[in-house]
PDB file of C-alpha atoms in Angstrom:
ATOM      1  CA  MET A 290    -158.649 159.595 106.268  1.00 57.00           C
ATOM      2  CA  PRO A 291    -155.139 159.941 104.793  1.00 61.00           C
ATOM      3  CA  PRO A 292    -154.820 161.721 101.416  1.00 63.00           C
ATOM      4  CA  THR A 293    -155.034 159.656  98.239  1.00 61.00           C
ATOM      5  CA  TYR A 294    -151.495 160.752  97.334  1.00 63.00           C
ATOM      6  CA  ASN A 295    -148.328 160.844  99.362  1.00 73.00           C
ATOM      7  CA  TYR A 296    -146.413 163.766 100.755  1.00 86.00           C
ATOM      8  CA  GLY A 297    -142.663 164.134 100.684  1.00 87.00           C
ATOM      9  CA  GLY A 298    -140.270 166.486 102.377  1.00 89.00           C
ATOM     10  CA  GLN A 299    -136.804 167.696 103.202  1.00 92.00           C
ATOM     11  CA  ALA A 300    -135.051 168.605 106.426  1.00 95.00           C
ATOM     12  CA  LEU A 301    -133.733 172.147 106.661  1.00 95.00           C
ATOM     13  CA  ILE A 302    -131.679 174.027 109.237  1.00 94.00           C
ATOM     14  CA  GLU A 303    -133.999 174.129 112.255  1.00 96.00           C
ATOM     15  CA  GLY A 304    -136.945 173.279 110.058  1.00 97.00           C
ATOM     16  CA  VAL A 305    -138.798 171.032 107.636  1.00 97.00           C
ATOM     17  CA  MET A 306    -140.125 171.483 104.100  1.00 95.00           C
ATOM     18  CA  MET A 307    -143.126 169.371 103.065  1.00 94.00           C
ATOM     19  CA  ARG A 308    -144.116 168.875  99.438  1.00 87.00           C
ATOM     20  CA  GLY A 309    -147.734 168.291  98.497  1.00 83.00           C
ATOM     21  CA  ARG A 310    -149.675 167.971  95.278  1.00 79.00           C
ATOM     22  CA  ASP A 311    -149.978 171.671  94.467  1.00 79.00           C
ATOM     23  CA  ALA A 312    -147.711 173.436  96.960  1.00 85.00           C
ATOM     24  CA  ILE A 313    -144.812 173.162  99.355  1.00 89.00           C
ATOM     25  CA  ALA A 314    -144.902 174.366 102.939  1.00 95.00           C
ATOM     26  CA  VAL A 315    -141.955 175.241 105.157  1.00 96.00           C
ATOM     27  CA  ALA A 316    -141.922 175.533 108.933  1.00 97.00           C
ATOM     28  CA  LEU A 317    -138.892 176.783 110.855  1.00 97.00           C
ATOM     29  CA  ARG A 318    -138.056 177.168 114.529  1.00 96.00           C
ATOM     30  CA  HIS A 319    -137.028 180.782 115.027  1.00 94.00           C
ATOM     31  CA  PRO A 320    -134.237 181.411 117.569  1.00 93.00           C
ATOM     32  CA  ASP A 321    -136.796 183.137 119.827  1.00 92.00           C
ATOM     33  CA  GLY A 322    -138.843 179.908 119.965  1.00 94.00           C
ATOM     34  CA  ARG A 323    -141.609 180.827 117.534  1.00 95.00           C
ATOM     35  CA  ILE A 324    -142.600 178.540 114.666  1.00 97.00           C
ATOM     36  CA  VAL A 325    -142.702 180.490 111.400  1.00 96.00           C
ATOM     37  CA  TRP A 326    -144.043 179.150 108.120  1.00 96.00           C
ATOM     38  CA  SER A 327    -144.333 179.899 104.407  1.00 95.00           C
ATOM     39  CA  THR A 328    -145.789 178.237 101.299  1.00 93.00           C
ATOM     40  CA  GLU A 329    -145.094 178.170  97.554  1.00 89.00           C
ATOM     41  CA  ARG A 330    -147.451 177.123  94.768  1.00 85.00           C
ATOM     42  CA  LEU A 331    -146.336 174.358  92.400  1.00 74.00           C
ATOM     43  CA  ASP A 332    -149.196 174.108  89.930  1.00 67.00           C
ATOM     44  CA  SER A 333    -147.847 176.366  87.186  1.00 63.00           C
ATOM     45  CA  GLY A 334    -145.519 176.358  84.194  1.00 63.00           C
ATOM     46  CA  PHE A 335    -143.936 173.103  83.096  1.00 64.00           C
ATOM     47  CA  HIS A 336    -145.240 171.326  86.213  1.00 62.00           C
ATOM     48  CA  ALA A 337    -148.806 171.692  84.973  1.00 63.00           C
ATOM     49  CA  THR A 338    -148.062 169.842  81.724  1.00 73.00           C
ATOM     50  CA  ARG A 339    -148.334 166.125  81.115  1.00 76.00           C
ATOM     51  CA  TRP A 340    -144.687 166.000  80.014  1.00 77.00           C
ATOM     52  CA  SER A 341    -143.467 166.537  83.577  1.00 74.00           C
ATOM     53  CA  ARG A 342    -145.322 163.396  84.652  1.00 76.00           C
ATOM     54  CA  MET A 343    -143.942 161.056  82.006  1.00 84.00           C
ATOM     55  CA  PRO A 344    -141.954 158.051  83.281  1.00 86.00           C
ATOM     56  CA  PHE A 345    -138.189 158.690  83.399  1.00 83.00           C
ATOM     57  CA  VAL A 346    -138.772 162.399  82.752  1.00 83.00           C
ATOM     58  CA  ARG A 347    -140.553 162.964  86.065  1.00 81.00           C
ATOM     59  CA  GLY A 348    -137.582 161.693  88.051  1.00 76.00           C
ATOM     60  CA  LEU A 349    -135.227 164.211  86.485  1.00 81.00           C
ATOM     61  CA  VAL A 350    -137.766 167.015  86.962  1.00 76.00           C
ATOM     62  CA  VAL A 351    -138.251 166.159  90.640  1.00 74.00           C
ATOM     63  CA  LEU A 352    -134.513 165.852  91.226  1.00 77.00           C
ATOM     64  CA  TRP A 353    -133.614 169.121  89.517  1.00 75.00           C
ATOM     65  CA  GLU A 354    -136.424 171.144  91.051  1.00 69.00           C
ATOM     66  CA  THR A 355    -135.728 169.680  94.477  1.00 73.00           C
ATOM     67  CA  LEU A 356    -132.119 170.790  94.178  1.00 76.00           C
ATOM     68  CA  ILE A 357    -133.180 174.317  93.245  1.00 78.00           C
ATOM     69  CA  VAL A 358    -135.956 174.807  95.783  1.00 79.00           C
ATOM     70  CA  GLY A 359    -134.159 172.816  98.462  1.00 80.00           C
ATOM     71  CA  THR A 360    -131.032 174.949  98.106  1.00 82.00           C
ATOM     72  CA  ARG A 361    -133.020 178.169  98.226  1.00 84.00           C
ATOM     73  CA  TRP A 362    -134.903 177.158 101.373  1.00 88.00           C
ATOM     74  CA  LEU A 363    -131.745 175.786 102.965  1.00 87.00           C
ATOM     75  CA  VAL A 364    -130.230 179.244 102.566  1.00 85.00           C
ATOM     76  CA  ARG A 365    -133.375 180.891 103.905  1.00 87.00           C
ATOM     77  CA  SER A 366    -133.516 178.554 106.896  1.00 90.00           C
ATOM     78  CA  ALA A 367    -129.890 179.366 107.699  1.00 86.00           C
ATOM     79  CA  GLY A 368    -130.804 183.050 107.595  1.00 85.00           C
ATOM     80  CA  VAL A 369    -133.705 182.542 110.002  1.00 88.00           C
ATOM     81  CA  ALA A 370    -131.505 180.497 112.336  1.00 85.00           C
ATOM     82  CA  ALA A 371    -129.089 183.439 112.315  1.00 80.00           C
ATOM     83  CA  SER A 372    -132.008 185.849 112.917  1.00 70.00           C
ATOM     84  CA  GLU A 373    -131.565 187.354 109.431  1.00 56.00           C
ATOM     85  CA  GLU A 374    -134.976 186.723 107.903  1.00 50.00           C
ATOM     86  CA  GLY A 375    -134.330 188.871 104.858  1.00 53.00           C
ATOM     87  CA  VAL A 376    -131.328 186.875 103.593  1.00 54.00           C
ATOM     88  CA  GLU A 377    -131.857 185.828  99.974  1.00 56.00           C
ATOM     89  CA  LEU A 378    -129.565 184.470  97.289  1.00 54.00           C
ATOM     90  CA  GLY A 379    -130.072 185.572  93.694  1.00 56.00           C
ATOM     91  CA  LYS A 380    -130.718 183.119  90.860  1.00 56.00           C
ATOM     92  CA  GLY A 381    -127.131 183.432  89.680  1.00 62.00           C
ATOM     93  CA  SER A 382    -125.706 182.607  93.114  1.00 59.00           C
ATOM     94  CA  ILE A 383    -127.981 179.585  93.491  1.00 58.00           C
ATOM     95  CA  ALA A 384    -127.111 178.363  89.972  1.00 62.00           C
ATOM     96  CA  LEU A 385    -123.397 178.698  90.733  1.00 67.00           C
ATOM     97  CA  MET A 386    -123.780 176.897  94.052  1.00 62.00           C
ATOM     98  CA  LEU A 387    -125.694 174.031  92.421  1.00 63.00           C
ATOM     99  CA  THR A 388    -123.187 173.759  89.565  1.00 72.00           C
ATOM    100  CA  LEU A 389    -120.268 173.543  91.978  1.00 72.00           C
ATOM    101  CA  THR A 390    -122.113 171.063  94.200  1.00 71.00           C
ATOM    102  CA  LEU A 391    -122.983 168.791  91.269  1.00 71.00           C
ATOM    103  CA  ALA A 392    -119.459 169.022  89.857  1.00 79.00           C
ATOM    104  CA  ILE A 393    -117.901 168.103  93.202  1.00 78.00           C
ATOM    105  CA  GLY A 394    -120.433 165.300  93.727  1.00 79.00           C
ATOM    106  CA  ILE A 395    -119.795 163.769  90.310  1.00 79.00           C
ATOM    107  CA  GLY A 396    -116.057 164.149  90.768  1.00 82.00           C
ATOM    108  CA  ILE A 397    -115.944 162.466  94.183  1.00 81.00           C
ATOM    109  CA  PHE A 398    -118.598 159.769  93.802  1.00 77.00           C
ATOM    110  CA  PHE A 399    -118.285 158.893  90.100  1.00 77.00           C
ATOM    111  CA  LEU A 400    -114.875 159.898  88.732  1.00 84.00           C
ATOM    112  CA  LEU A 401    -112.664 159.322  91.796  1.00 86.00           C
ATOM    113  CA  PRO A 402    -113.778 155.642  92.152  1.00 85.00           C
ATOM    114  CA  LEU A 403    -112.984 155.149  88.460  1.00 82.00           C
ATOM    115  CA  PHE A 404    -109.455 156.518  88.864  1.00 85.00           C
ATOM    116  CA  LEU A 405    -108.818 154.531  92.052  1.00 86.00           C
ATOM    117  CA  ALA A 406    -110.138 151.311  90.513  1.00 82.00           C
ATOM    118  CA  SER A 407    -108.056 151.840  87.361  1.00 80.00           C
ATOM    119  CA  ALA A 408    -104.932 152.443  89.437  1.00 80.00           C
ATOM    120  CA  THR A 409    -105.405 149.406  91.674  1.00 77.00           C
ATOM    121  CA  ALA A 410    -107.274 146.852  89.552  1.00 67.00           C
ATOM    122  CA  GLY A 411    -106.612 148.115  86.038  1.00 61.00           C
ATOM    123  CA  SER A 412    -104.082 145.378  85.333  1.00 61.00           C
ATOM    124  CA  ILE A 413    -106.616 142.612  85.967  1.00 65.00           C
ATOM    125  CA  GLU A 414    -107.745 140.968  82.721  1.00 60.00           C
ATOM    126  CA  ASN A 415    -111.376 140.599  83.786  1.00 59.00           C
ATOM    127  CA  GLY A 416    -112.983 144.007  83.310  1.00 59.00           C
ATOM    128  CA  LEU A 417    -115.945 143.033  85.516  1.00 68.00           C
ATOM    129  CA  VAL A 418    -113.617 142.798  88.505  1.00 74.00           C
ATOM    130  CA  GLN A 419    -112.505 146.379  87.960  1.00 74.00           C
ATOM    131  CA  HIS A 420    -116.129 147.581  87.743  1.00 73.00           C
ATOM    132  CA  LEU A 421    -117.069 145.723  90.913  1.00 80.00           C
ATOM    133  CA  PHE A 422    -114.045 147.195  92.659  1.00 82.00           C
ATOM    134  CA  GLU A 423    -115.055 150.636  91.411  1.00 83.00           C
ATOM    135  CA  GLY A 424    -118.544 150.056  92.812  1.00 82.00           C
ATOM    136  CA  LEU A 425    -117.198 149.011  96.197  1.00 86.00           C
ATOM    137  CA  ILE A 426    -115.049 152.150  96.342  1.00 88.00           C
ATOM    138  CA  ARG A 427    -118.116 154.249  95.466  1.00 86.00           C
ATOM    139  CA  VAL A 428    -120.134 152.612  98.261  1.00 86.00           C
ATOM    140  CA  ALA A 429    -117.284 153.115 100.745  1.00 89.00           C
ATOM    141  CA  LEU A 430    -116.946 156.804  99.807  1.00 89.00           C
ATOM    142  CA  PHE A 431    -120.708 157.326 100.102  1.00 88.00           C
ATOM    143  CA  ILE A 432    -121.010 155.671 103.520  1.00 91.00           C
ATOM    144  CA  GLY A 433    -117.802 157.301 104.736  1.00 92.00           C
ATOM    145  CA  TYR A 434    -119.042 160.744 103.681  1.00 90.00           C
ATOM    146  CA  LEU A 435    -122.326 160.283 105.576  1.00 91.00           C
ATOM    147  CA  LEU A 436    -120.538 159.030 108.697  1.00 93.00           C
ATOM    148  CA  LEU A 437    -118.127 161.959 108.551  1.00 92.00           C
ATOM    149  CA  ILE A 438    -120.710 164.743 108.220  1.00 91.00           C
ATOM    150  CA  ALA A 439    -122.882 163.066 110.865  1.00 92.00           C
ATOM    151  CA  GLN A 440    -120.218 163.967 113.438  1.00 92.00           C
ATOM    152  CA  ALA A 441    -120.967 167.692 113.086  1.00 92.00           C
ATOM    153  CA  LYS A 442    -123.404 168.998 115.688  1.00 92.00           C
ATOM    154  CA  ASP A 443    -125.399 171.113 113.220  1.00 91.00           C
ATOM    155  CA  VAL A 444    -125.699 168.201 110.773  1.00 93.00           C
ATOM    156  CA  ARG A 445    -126.928 165.917 113.562  1.00 95.00           C
ATOM    157  CA  ARG A 446    -129.714 168.412 114.264  1.00 96.00           C
ATOM    158  CA  VAL A 447    -130.648 168.397 110.564  1.00 95.00           C
ATOM    159  CA  PHE A 448    -130.742 164.584 110.739  1.00 96.00           C
ATOM    160  CA  GLN A 449    -133.088 164.882 113.741  1.00 97.00           C
ATOM    161  CA  TYR A 450    -135.418 167.100 111.723  1.00 97.00           C
ATOM    162  CA  HIS A 451    -135.084 164.508 108.940  1.00 96.00           C
ATOM    163  CA  GLY A 452    -136.398 161.908 111.367  1.00 97.00           C
ATOM    164  CA  ALA A 453    -139.236 164.213 112.454  1.00 97.00           C
ATOM    165  CA  GLU A 454    -140.207 164.706 108.805  1.00 97.00           C
ATOM    166  CA  HIS A 455    -140.422 160.950 108.172  1.00 96.00           C
ATOM    167  CA  MET A 456    -142.303 160.225 111.404  1.00 97.00           C
ATOM    168  CA  THR A 457    -144.893 162.893 110.594  1.00 97.00           C
ATOM    169  CA  ILE A 458    -145.387 161.495 107.090  1.00 95.00           C
ATOM    170  CA  HIS A 459    -145.875 158.015 108.599  1.00 95.00           C
ATOM    171  CA  ALA A 460    -148.549 159.380 110.955  1.00 95.00           C
ATOM    172  CA  LEU A 461    -150.366 161.131 108.093  1.00 94.00           C
ATOM    173  CA  GLU A 462    -150.283 157.994 105.931  1.00 92.00           C
ATOM    174  CA  HIS A 463    -151.802 155.968 108.775  1.00 92.00           C
ATOM    175  CA  GLY A 464    -154.568 158.511 109.349  1.00 91.00           C
ATOM    176  CA  ASP A 465    -153.423 159.394 112.868  1.00 94.00           C
ATOM    177  CA  PRO A 466    -153.891 162.787 114.537  1.00 95.00           C
ATOM    178  CA  LEU A 467    -150.838 164.985 114.047  1.00 96.00           C
ATOM    179  CA  THR A 468    -149.677 165.230 117.647  1.00 97.00           C
ATOM    180  CA  THR A 469    -146.226 164.667 119.085  1.00 97.00           C
ATOM    181  CA  THR A 470    -147.479 161.573 120.926  1.00 96.00           C
ATOM    182  CA  GLU A 471    -148.924 159.947 117.809  1.00 96.00           C
ATOM    183  CA  VAL A 472    -146.022 160.952 115.559  1.00 97.00           C
ATOM    184  CA  ARG A 473    -143.452 159.562 118.002  1.00 97.00           C
ATOM    185  CA  LYS A 474    -144.875 156.054 117.567  1.00 96.00           C
ATOM    186  CA  TYR A 475    -143.323 155.777 114.124  1.00 97.00           C
ATOM    187  CA  PRO A 476    -139.758 155.037 112.927  1.00 96.00           C
ATOM    188  CA  THR A 477    -137.432 157.701 111.602  1.00 96.00           C
ATOM    189  CA  ALA A 478    -136.816 155.709 108.398  1.00 93.00           C
ATOM    190  CA  HIS A 479    -139.160 155.883 105.406  1.00 92.00           C
ATOM    191  CA  GLN A 480    -139.259 153.807 102.223  1.00 85.00           C
ATOM    192  CA  ARG A 481    -139.422 156.863  99.940  1.00 84.00           C
ATOM    193  CA  CYS A 482    -136.505 158.705 101.501  1.00 87.00           C
ATOM    194  CA  GLY A 483    -134.016 160.564  99.344  1.00 82.00           C
ATOM    195  CA  THR A 484    -131.247 158.628 101.090  1.00 83.00           C
ATOM    196  CA  GLU A 485    -132.763 155.427  99.732  1.00 84.00           C
ATOM    197  CA  PHE A 486    -132.796 157.010  96.271  1.00 85.00           C
ATOM    198  CA  LEU A 487    -129.053 157.679  96.555  1.00 82.00           C
ATOM    199  CA  VAL A 488    -128.447 154.066  97.604  1.00 84.00           C
ATOM    200  CA  VAL A 489    -130.367 152.874  94.531  1.00 87.00           C
ATOM    201  CA  VAL A 490    -128.303 155.212  92.323  1.00 85.00           C
ATOM    202  CA  VAL A 491    -125.030 153.886  93.772  1.00 82.00           C
ATOM    203  CA  ILE A 492    -126.086 150.267  93.178  1.00 84.00           C
ATOM    204  CA  LEU A 493    -127.401 151.015  89.681  1.00 87.00           C
ATOM    205  CA  SER A 494    -124.125 152.687  88.747  1.00 83.00           C
ATOM    206  CA  ILE A 495    -122.263 149.413  89.310  1.00 81.00           C
ATOM    207  CA  PHE A 496    -124.414 147.653  86.710  1.00 83.00           C
ATOM    208  CA  ALA A 497    -124.623 150.599  84.293  1.00 84.00           C
ATOM    209  CA  PHE A 498    -120.880 151.167  84.115  1.00 80.00           C
ATOM    210  CA  SER A 499    -120.198 147.455  83.701  1.00 78.00           C
ATOM    211  CA  PHE A 500    -122.036 147.594  80.349  1.00 79.00           C
ATOM    212  CA  VAL A 501    -119.662 150.315  79.177  1.00 77.00           C
ATOM    213  CA  GLY A 502    -116.797 147.904  79.645  1.00 71.00           C
ATOM    214  CA  ARG A 503    -113.124 148.790  79.553  1.00 73.00           C
ATOM    215  CA  GLN A 504    -112.643 151.633  77.091  1.00 75.00           C
ATOM    216  CA  SER A 505    -110.166 154.448  76.637  1.00 79.00           C
ATOM    217  CA  PRO A 506    -109.818 156.743  79.673  1.00 79.00           C
ATOM    218  CA  LEU A 507    -111.671 159.563  77.901  1.00 86.00           C
ATOM    219  CA  VAL A 508    -114.652 157.339  77.031  1.00 84.00           C
ATOM    220  CA  MET A 509    -114.832 155.924  80.560  1.00 81.00           C
ATOM    221  CA  VAL A 510    -114.786 159.396  82.128  1.00 85.00           C
ATOM    222  CA  ALA A 511    -117.424 160.653  79.674  1.00 87.00           C
ATOM    223  CA  SER A 512    -119.638 157.640  80.384  1.00 83.00           C
ATOM    224  CA  ARG A 513    -119.547 158.365  84.131  1.00 83.00           C
ATOM    225  CA  ILE A 514    -120.764 161.911  83.498  1.00 84.00           C
ATOM    226  CA  LEU A 515    -123.303 161.272  80.736  1.00 87.00           C
ATOM    227  CA  LEU A 516    -124.913 158.276  82.437  1.00 87.00           C
ATOM    228  CA  VAL A 517    -125.618 160.133  85.701  1.00 84.00           C
ATOM    229  CA  PRO A 518    -129.021 161.525  84.565  1.00 88.00           C
ATOM    230  CA  VAL A 519    -129.955 158.156  83.038  1.00 90.00           C
ATOM    231  CA  ILE A 520    -129.146 156.361  86.280  1.00 89.00           C
ATOM    232  CA  ALA A 521    -131.072 158.977  88.280  1.00 88.00           C
ATOM    233  CA  ALA A 522    -134.153 158.652  86.047  1.00 90.00           C
ATOM    234  CA  VAL A 523    -134.154 154.848  86.275  1.00 91.00           C
ATOM    235  CA  GLY A 524    -133.457 154.989  90.019  1.00 88.00           C
ATOM    236  CA  TYR A 525    -136.505 157.205  90.564  1.00 86.00           C
ATOM    237  CA  GLU A 526    -138.772 154.681  88.825  1.00 88.00           C
ATOM    238  CA  ILE A 527    -137.278 151.793  90.818  1.00 89.00           C
ATOM    239  CA  LEU A 528    -137.876 153.691  94.060  1.00 86.00           C
ATOM    240  CA  ARG A 529    -141.521 154.334  93.116  1.00 84.00           C
ATOM    241  CA  TRP A 530    -141.983 150.693  92.232  1.00 87.00           C
ATOM    242  CA  GLY A 531    -140.258 149.511  95.398  1.00 85.00           C
ATOM    243  CA  ALA A 532    -142.445 151.742  97.598  1.00 82.00           C
ATOM    244  CA  ARG A 533    -145.600 150.243  96.062  1.00 84.00           C
ATOM    245  CA  HIS A 534    -144.442 146.631  96.453  1.00 85.00           C
ATOM    246  CA  ARG A 535    -142.686 146.836  99.817  1.00 84.00           C
ATOM    247  CA  ALA A 536    -144.943 144.107 101.251  1.00 85.00           C
ATOM    248  CA  ASN A 537    -143.273 141.593  98.941  1.00 89.00           C
ATOM    249  CA  PRO A 538    -140.467 139.963 100.982  1.00 91.00           C
ATOM    250  CA  ILE A 539    -138.096 139.854  98.010  1.00 89.00           C
ATOM    251  CA  VAL A 540    -138.629 143.533  97.213  1.00 87.00           C
ATOM    252  CA  HIS A 541    -138.305 144.350 100.911  1.00 87.00           C
ATOM    253  CA  ALA A 542    -134.957 142.546 101.081  1.00 88.00           C
ATOM    254  CA  ILE A 543    -133.660 144.261  97.931  1.00 84.00           C
ATOM    255  CA  MET A 544    -134.594 147.734  99.201  1.00 87.00           C
ATOM    256  CA  LEU A 545    -133.456 147.077 102.790  1.00 89.00           C
ATOM    257  CA  PRO A 546    -129.993 148.694 102.368  1.00 89.00           C
ATOM    258  CA  GLY A 547    -131.750 152.039 101.899  1.00 88.00           C
ATOM    259  CA  ILE A 548    -133.389 151.644 105.307  1.00 91.00           C
ATOM    260  CA  TRP A 549    -130.046 150.698 106.864  1.00 92.00           C
ATOM    261  CA  VAL A 550    -128.342 153.814 105.518  1.00 92.00           C
ATOM    262  CA  GLN A 551    -131.114 155.918 107.052  1.00 94.00           C
ATOM    263  CA  MET A 552    -129.754 154.813 110.430  1.00 94.00           C
ATOM    264  CA  ILE A 553    -127.027 157.372 109.637  1.00 94.00           C
ATOM    265  CA  THR A 554    -129.104 160.141 108.029  1.00 94.00           C
ATOM    266  CA  THR A 555    -131.974 160.203 110.535  1.00 96.00           C
ATOM    267  CA  ARG A 556    -131.994 160.617 114.315  1.00 96.00           C
ATOM    268  CA  GLN A 557    -134.688 160.599 116.986  1.00 97.00           C
ATOM    269  CA  PRO A 558    -136.033 164.166 117.155  1.00 97.00           C
ATOM    270  CA  THR A 559    -137.032 166.153 120.198  1.00 97.00           C
ATOM    271  CA  ASP A 560    -140.686 167.074 120.743  1.00 97.00           C
ATOM    272  CA  ASP A 561    -140.123 170.650 119.607  1.00 97.00           C
ATOM    273  CA  MET A 562    -138.654 169.349 116.317  1.00 98.00           C
ATOM    274  CA  ILE A 563    -141.715 167.152 115.789  1.00 98.00           C
ATOM    275  CA  GLU A 564    -143.899 170.217 116.363  1.00 98.00           C
ATOM    276  CA  VAL A 565    -142.131 172.016 113.511  1.00 97.00           C
ATOM    277  CA  ALA A 566    -142.663 169.021 111.189  1.00 97.00           C
ATOM    278  CA  ILE A 567    -146.352 168.899 112.163  1.00 97.00           C
ATOM    279  CA  VAL A 568    -146.836 172.593 111.368  1.00 97.00           C
ATOM    280  CA  SER A 569    -145.110 172.124 108.004  1.00 97.00           C
ATOM    281  CA  MET A 570    -147.369 169.175 107.169  1.00 96.00           C
ATOM    282  CA  GLU A 571    -150.532 170.980 108.285  1.00 96.00           C
ATOM    283  CA  GLN A 572    -149.686 174.028 106.188  1.00 96.00           C
ATOM    284  CA  ALA A 573    -148.965 171.799 103.175  1.00 94.00           C
ATOM    285  CA  LEU A 574    -152.348 170.123 103.591  1.00 94.00           C
ATOM    286  CA  LEU A 575    -154.122 173.461 103.868  1.00 94.00           C
ATOM    287  CA  ALA A 576    -152.287 174.818 100.811  1.00 92.00           C
ATOM    288  CA  ASP A 577    -153.532 171.785  98.872  1.00 89.00           C
ATOM    289  CA  GLY A 578    -157.106 172.356 100.049  1.00 90.00           C
ATOM    290  CA  GLN A 579    -157.031 169.226 102.197  1.00 91.00           C
ATOM    291  CA  GLU A 580    -158.365 168.788 105.709  1.00 90.00           C
ATOM    292  CA  VAL A 581    -155.948 168.482 108.597  1.00 92.00           C
ATOM    293  CA  PRO A 582    -156.495 165.134 110.397  1.00 92.00           C
ATOM    294  CA  ALA A 583    -158.887 165.488 113.320  1.00 91.00           C
ATOM    295  CA  GLY A 584    -157.638 165.195 116.886  1.00 92.00           C
ATOM    296  CA  GLY A 585    -154.504 167.290 116.524  1.00 90.00           C
ATOM    297  CA  THR A 586    -153.443 170.023 118.914  1.00 86.00           C
ATOM    298  CA  HIS A 587    -153.196 173.495 117.397  1.00 90.00           C
ATOM    299  CA  LEU A 588    -149.646 174.758 117.549  1.00 95.00           C
ATOM    300  CA  ASP A 589    -148.992 178.500 117.499  1.00 95.00           C
ATOM    301  CA  ARG A 590    -147.357 179.701 114.300  1.00 95.00           C
ATOM    302  CA  GLU A 591    -146.671 182.914 112.411  1.00 95.00           C
ATOM    303  CA  PRO A 592    -146.094 183.634 108.698  1.00 95.00           C
ATOM    304  CA  LEU A 593    -142.448 183.994 107.726  1.00 92.00           C
ATOM    305  CA  GLU A 594    -141.626 187.438 106.377  1.00 81.00           C
ATOM    306  CA  LEU A 595    -139.334 187.220 103.361  1.00 71.00           C
ATOM    307  CA  ALA A 596    -137.401 189.909 101.545  1.00 59.00           C
ATOM    308  CA  GLN A 597    -139.421 189.014  98.445  1.00 54.00           C
ATOM    309  CA  PRO A 598    -142.343 186.611  97.941  1.00 51.00           C
ATOM    310  CA  PRO A 599    -141.623 183.067  96.746  1.00 52.00           C
ATOM    311  CA  VAL A 600    -141.543 182.655  92.970  1.00 47.00           C
ATOM    312  CA  THR A 601    -143.122 179.705  91.204  1.00 44.00           C
ATOM    313  CA  GLY A 602    -142.684 178.399  87.688  1.00 41.00           C
ATOM    314  CA  VAL A 603    -140.183 176.415  85.655  1.00 34.00           C
ATOM    315  CA  GLY A 604    -136.873 176.239  87.452  1.00 36.00           C
ATOM    316  CA  GLU A 605    -138.311 177.851  90.591  1.00 37.00           C
ATOM    317  CA  ALA A 606    -140.551 175.222  92.224  1.00 34.00           C
ATOM    318  CA  VAL A 607    -140.739 171.538  92.971  1.00 32.00           C
ATOM    319  CA  GLU A 608    -142.777 169.308  90.679  1.00 33.00           C
ATOM    320  CA  ALA A 609    -146.347 168.668  91.772  1.00 33.00           C
ATOM    321  CA  VAL A 610    -146.290 165.421  93.745  1.00 33.00           C
ATOM    322  CA  GLU A 611    -148.154 162.578  92.114  1.00 36.00           C
ATOM    323  CA  ALA A 612    -149.657 159.383  93.437  1.00 37.00           C
ATOM    324  CA  ASP A 613    -146.556 157.964  95.098  1.00 40.00           C
ATOM    325  CA  PRO A 614    -143.439 160.130  94.816  1.00 42.00           C
ATOM    326  CA  PRO A 615    -140.204 159.491  96.686  1.00 42.00           C
ATOM    327  CA  VAL A 616    -139.055 161.907  99.314  1.00 46.00           C
ATOM    328  CA  ILE A 617    -136.216 163.247  97.205  1.00 44.00           C
ATOM    329  CA  GLY A 618    -133.835 165.617  98.957  1.00 47.00           C
ATOM    330  CA  SER A 619    -134.572 164.270 102.441  1.00 50.00           C
TER     331      SER A 619
END
């Protein structure tokens, strides 16, 4: 029987991170061929309070914690791939990296479309036209960015692990044994993917910024920055709602662009990539005190030795996954 709550995950460099109710589990393919794994507890600090599960707050908590933990494990996975298992970034380095990443992301995907739209359509009387043009530029930049990074060999491998992560989650949700044969039956796209969340955010931004209207340049720039967390929080709730009502043809059609974009961000994995995703899922289930689905084939694995044990708590772990969370960060 599948769990009563859903698992999410994130592709890493030569590995997969799965997020469960009370813990995350990571499995990585070591350069020598071994599968190594590690887990982190999530049921402590702010994550154990009811505030972290409130609508609109939970989306921001999941997003922020996913950025922190995802970045840390991305760095660790790169170290393992380079056969440097002890590599570890300090909190300050991770905070700086996240700050720069968010600043660049907001600048490219929120402020640059505003400047381009103002320069090209700013003379048009109808302000709605300018906002629609700004939205189209934002969509073009987003799709163009994904297509560009997909050309890199290392990124394509991450996208393959992304597909393996989704396929394994599909198999678990259908109650199938976690074997490469069973997992391979499923598509690489998933309705709770982080890519779909980003698509929802891009679409929401078109409507949100249209309500701001045409203001002074300073107000319009400030609105693009200040409304980002609001759009993210609303987008999270829409994604949860859409995942629950996907059988409705209208909802399915509305959310379909997110599946289309996953044609870029996921690829068919190899069997050895699926094995890594299976180990990650099995370790996440065990860390949550759940049973691994019967019928699977035991895959050899070894604990990952880290320079220091994983730390849990506020700002250091992903939020405990609830009844139907999106796969943020995939």
